[in-house]
Coordinates of C-alpha atoms and ligand atoms in Angstrom, one line a residue:
M1 CA 17.7 -6.2 -15.4
S2 CA 15.6 -3.8 -13.0
E3 CA 12.0 -4.2 -13.1
P4 CA 9.7 -5.5 -16.2
D5 CA 8.7 -3.3 -18.8
H6 CA 4.6 -3.7 -18.3
S7 CA 4.0 -0.5 -20.4
A8 CA 3.0 -3.0 -23.5
G9 CA -0.1 -3.8 -21.2
H10 CA -1.9 -6.8 -22.3
Q11 CA -1.1 -10.3 -20.6
D12 CA -3.0 -12.3 -23.2
G13 CA 0.0 -13.0 -25.6
I14 CA 0.8 -16.5 -26.1
G15 CA 4.3 -17.9 -26.8
T16 CA 5.1 -20.7 -28.9
P17 CA 5.0 -23.6 -27.1
D18 CA 8.1 -25.3 -26.3
A19 CA 9.9 -27.5 -23.2
L20 CA 10.8 -24.4 -21.0
D21 CA 6.9 -23.3 -21.3
R22 CA 5.9 -26.3 -20.1
L23 CA 8.3 -26.3 -17.0
W24 CA 7.0 -23.2 -16.7
T25 CA 3.8 -22.8 -14.6
P26 CA 4.1 -20.0 -12.0
H27 CA 1.4 -20.5 -10.4
R28 CA 1.7 -23.1 -7.4
M29 CA 4.3 -21.8 -4.9
A30 CA 5.3 -18.2 -4.2
Y31 CA 8.5 -17.3 -3.1
V32 CA 8.9 -13.4 -1.7
R33 CA 11.3 -11.1 -3.5
G34 CA 14.0 -10.5 -1.4
E35 CA 14.3 -13.6 1.1
S36 CA 17.6 -14.4 0.1
K37 CA 19.2 -11.0 -0.4
P38 CA 22.4 -10.4 1.3
V39 CA 22.4 -7.7 4.2
D40 CA 26.1 -6.7 3.3
D41 CA 28.6 -6.9 0.5
T42 CA 30.8 -9.5 2.2
E43 CA 31.9 -12.4 0.5
T44 CA 29.8 -14.7 3.2
Q45 CA 26.4 -13.2 2.4
C46 CA 26.9 -13.2 -1.4
P47 CA 24.9 -15.8 -3.1
F48 CA 26.8 -16.2 -6.0
C49 CA 30.0 -17.3 -3.6
R50 CA 28.0 -19.6 -2.0
V51 CA 26.0 -21.3 -5.3
P52 CA 29.0 -22.9 -6.0
A53 CA 29.8 -24.6 -3.1
M54 CA 26.8 -26.6 -3.5
E55 CA 25.5 -29.5 -5.7
D56 CA 24.5 -28.0 -9.0
A57 CA 21.1 -29.4 -8.8
E58 CA 20.9 -27.5 -5.4
G59 CA 22.5 -24.5 -6.3
L60 CA 20.8 -24.4 -10.0
V61 CA 23.9 -24.3 -11.8
V62 CA 24.0 -25.5 -15.2
R63 CA 27.1 -25.4 -16.0
R64 CA 31.0 -25.2 -14.4
G65 CA 33.8 -23.6 -16.2
E66 CA 37.5 -22.8 -14.7
L67 CA 36.9 -19.1 -13.7
A68 CA 32.7 -18.7 -14.4
Y69 CA 29.7 -20.5 -13.6
V70 CA 26.4 -20.3 -15.4
V71 CA 23.1 -20.6 -12.8
L72 CA 19.6 -20.1 -13.2
N73 CA 18.0 -17.1 -11.6
L74 CA 16.0 -18.4 -8.6
Y75 CA 13.6 -15.1 -9.8
P76 CA 13.5 -15.5 -13.7
Y77 CA 12.0 -12.7 -15.7
A78 CA 11.2 -15.5 -18.1
P79 CA 11.9 -19.3 -18.0
G80 CA 15.4 -20.0 -19.0
H81 CA 16.8 -17.0 -17.5
L82 CA 20.7 -17.7 -16.8
M83 CA 23.4 -15.4 -15.1
V84 CA 26.8 -15.9 -16.2
C85 CA 28.9 -15.2 -12.8
P86 CA 32.7 -15.4 -12.1
F87 CA 33.8 -17.1 -9.2
R88 CA 35.4 -14.2 -7.8
H89 CA 33.4 -11.9 -5.5
I90 CA 34.1 -8.6 -7.7
A91 CA 31.5 -6.1 -8.2
D92 CA 32.9 -4.2 -11.4
Y93 CA 33.3 -5.6 -14.8
T94 CA 36.5 -3.5 -15.2
E95 CA 37.6 -5.6 -12.4
T96 CA 38.0 -8.9 -14.4
T97 CA 41.1 -10.3 -15.7
D98 CA 41.3 -10.8 -19.2
A99 CA 40.5 -14.9 -19.2
E100 CA 38.0 -14.2 -17.2
A101 CA 35.8 -11.8 -19.1
K102 CA 37.1 -14.3 -22.2
E103 CA 35.3 -16.9 -20.3
V104 CA 32.4 -15.0 -18.9
A105 CA 31.5 -14.3 -23.1
E106 CA 32.0 -17.8 -23.9
L107 CA 29.6 -19.1 -21.7
T108 CA 27.4 -16.1 -22.8
K109 CA 28.0 -17.7 -26.2
Q110 CA 27.1 -21.5 -25.2
A111 CA 24.5 -20.4 -23.2
M112 CA 22.5 -18.5 -26.4
H113 CA 23.3 -21.9 -28.3
T114 CA 22.0 -24.1 -25.5
L115 CA 19.0 -22.3 -24.7
R116 CA 18.2 -22.3 -28.6
T117 CA 18.7 -25.9 -28.7
V118 CA 16.1 -26.8 -25.8
S119 CA 13.6 -24.0 -26.9
G120 CA 12.2 -22.2 -29.6
V121 CA 14.0 -19.0 -28.2
Q122 CA 13.1 -16.0 -30.7
G123 CA 15.4 -13.1 -29.2
F124 CA 17.9 -12.7 -25.8
N125 CA 18.0 -9.7 -23.6
I126 CA 22.0 -9.8 -22.2
G127 CA 23.7 -7.8 -20.3
M128 CA 25.0 -6.6 -16.6
N129 CA 23.8 -3.8 -14.4
Q130 CA 26.4 -2.6 -12.6
G131 CA 25.8 -1.1 -9.2
A132 CA 22.3 -0.7 -6.9
V133 CA 21.6 2.3 -8.8
A134 CA 21.7 0.6 -12.6
G135 CA 19.1 -2.0 -11.1
A136 CA 21.6 -4.9 -10.0
G137 CA 20.0 -7.0 -7.0
I138 CA 23.2 -8.7 -6.0
A139 CA 25.4 -5.4 -6.7
A140 CA 28.4 -7.1 -5.1
H141 CA 29.4 -9.8 -7.3
L142 CA 29.1 -9.6 -11.2
H143 CA 26.6 -11.6 -12.8
Q144 CA 25.8 -11.7 -16.5
H145 CA 22.0 -12.4 -17.2
V146 CA 20.7 -13.9 -20.4
V147 CA 17.0 -13.7 -20.8
P148 CA 15.6 -15.7 -23.5
R149 CA 12.4 -14.0 -25.0
W150 CA 9.8 -14.9 -27.3
L151 CA 7.1 -13.5 -29.1
G152 CA 4.1 -12.4 -26.5
D153 CA 6.3 -13.5 -23.6
Q154 CA 4.7 -10.4 -21.5
N155 CA 2.7 -13.7 -20.6
F156 CA 5.5 -14.9 -18.5
M157 CA 7.1 -11.5 -16.8
P158 CA 6.6 -11.7 -13.1
I159 CA 4.4 -9.2 -11.5
I160 CA 6.5 -6.8 -9.3
G161 CA 7.2 -7.9 -5.8
Q162 CA 4.7 -11.4 -6.3
T163 CA 7.5 -13.4 -8.7
K164 CA 6.2 -16.8 -8.4
T165 CA 8.5 -19.8 -9.5
L166 CA 8.2 -23.2 -8.9
P167 CA 11.7 -24.8 -7.2
E168 CA 11.0 -28.3 -8.9
L169 CA 10.0 -26.9 -12.2
L170 CA 13.6 -24.7 -11.7
Q171 CA 15.0 -28.1 -11.3
D172 CA 13.7 -29.6 -14.2
T173 CA 15.0 -26.7 -16.3
R174 CA 18.1 -26.9 -14.6
Q175 CA 18.4 -30.4 -15.5
L176 CA 17.1 -29.7 -19.5
L177 CA 19.9 -27.3 -20.0
A178 CA 22.7 -29.1 -18.2
D179 CA 21.9 -31.8 -20.4
A180 CA 21.6 -29.9 -23.6
W181 CA 25.0 -27.7 -22.9
Ligands
ZN1 ZN1 30.3 -12.9 -4.2

């Protein structure tokens, strides 16, 4: 994901109400984007290396596999925006072992199933940004985005530079998805 596409224009599209929508009220608390941006590419600076050491609720971890894990994006493009990350600090998809690539793929499929189960998801954007030039926010650690989409969901797109989320609601979303997995 680089930046949300605002070319569609209007902000009055209304998605189908569902559990995730109700958990998503991007009005009450603002994060300053880049707050937790790493200062370099080392593992100690890497949020995707730090997160697995945290409790699931604290790190917003939804699911742990053997070689990879699933975490909610702290700066979501849509409610339920997940990322599938290998535990290993590798930057490029070609650096994955076959087993890692397989588990990332399996967790991605499970993420889609789970999001469809808890919410009326109508589509997905799935993919990896490889390199900062391609829009990767944390370029040093591979992560696959799983972004659920609803008709009219421009409504939920963050305004560039003013991404607003509510940490407590991210916690609720995490719990909902973890329970439904
Ligand atoms: Zn890392």
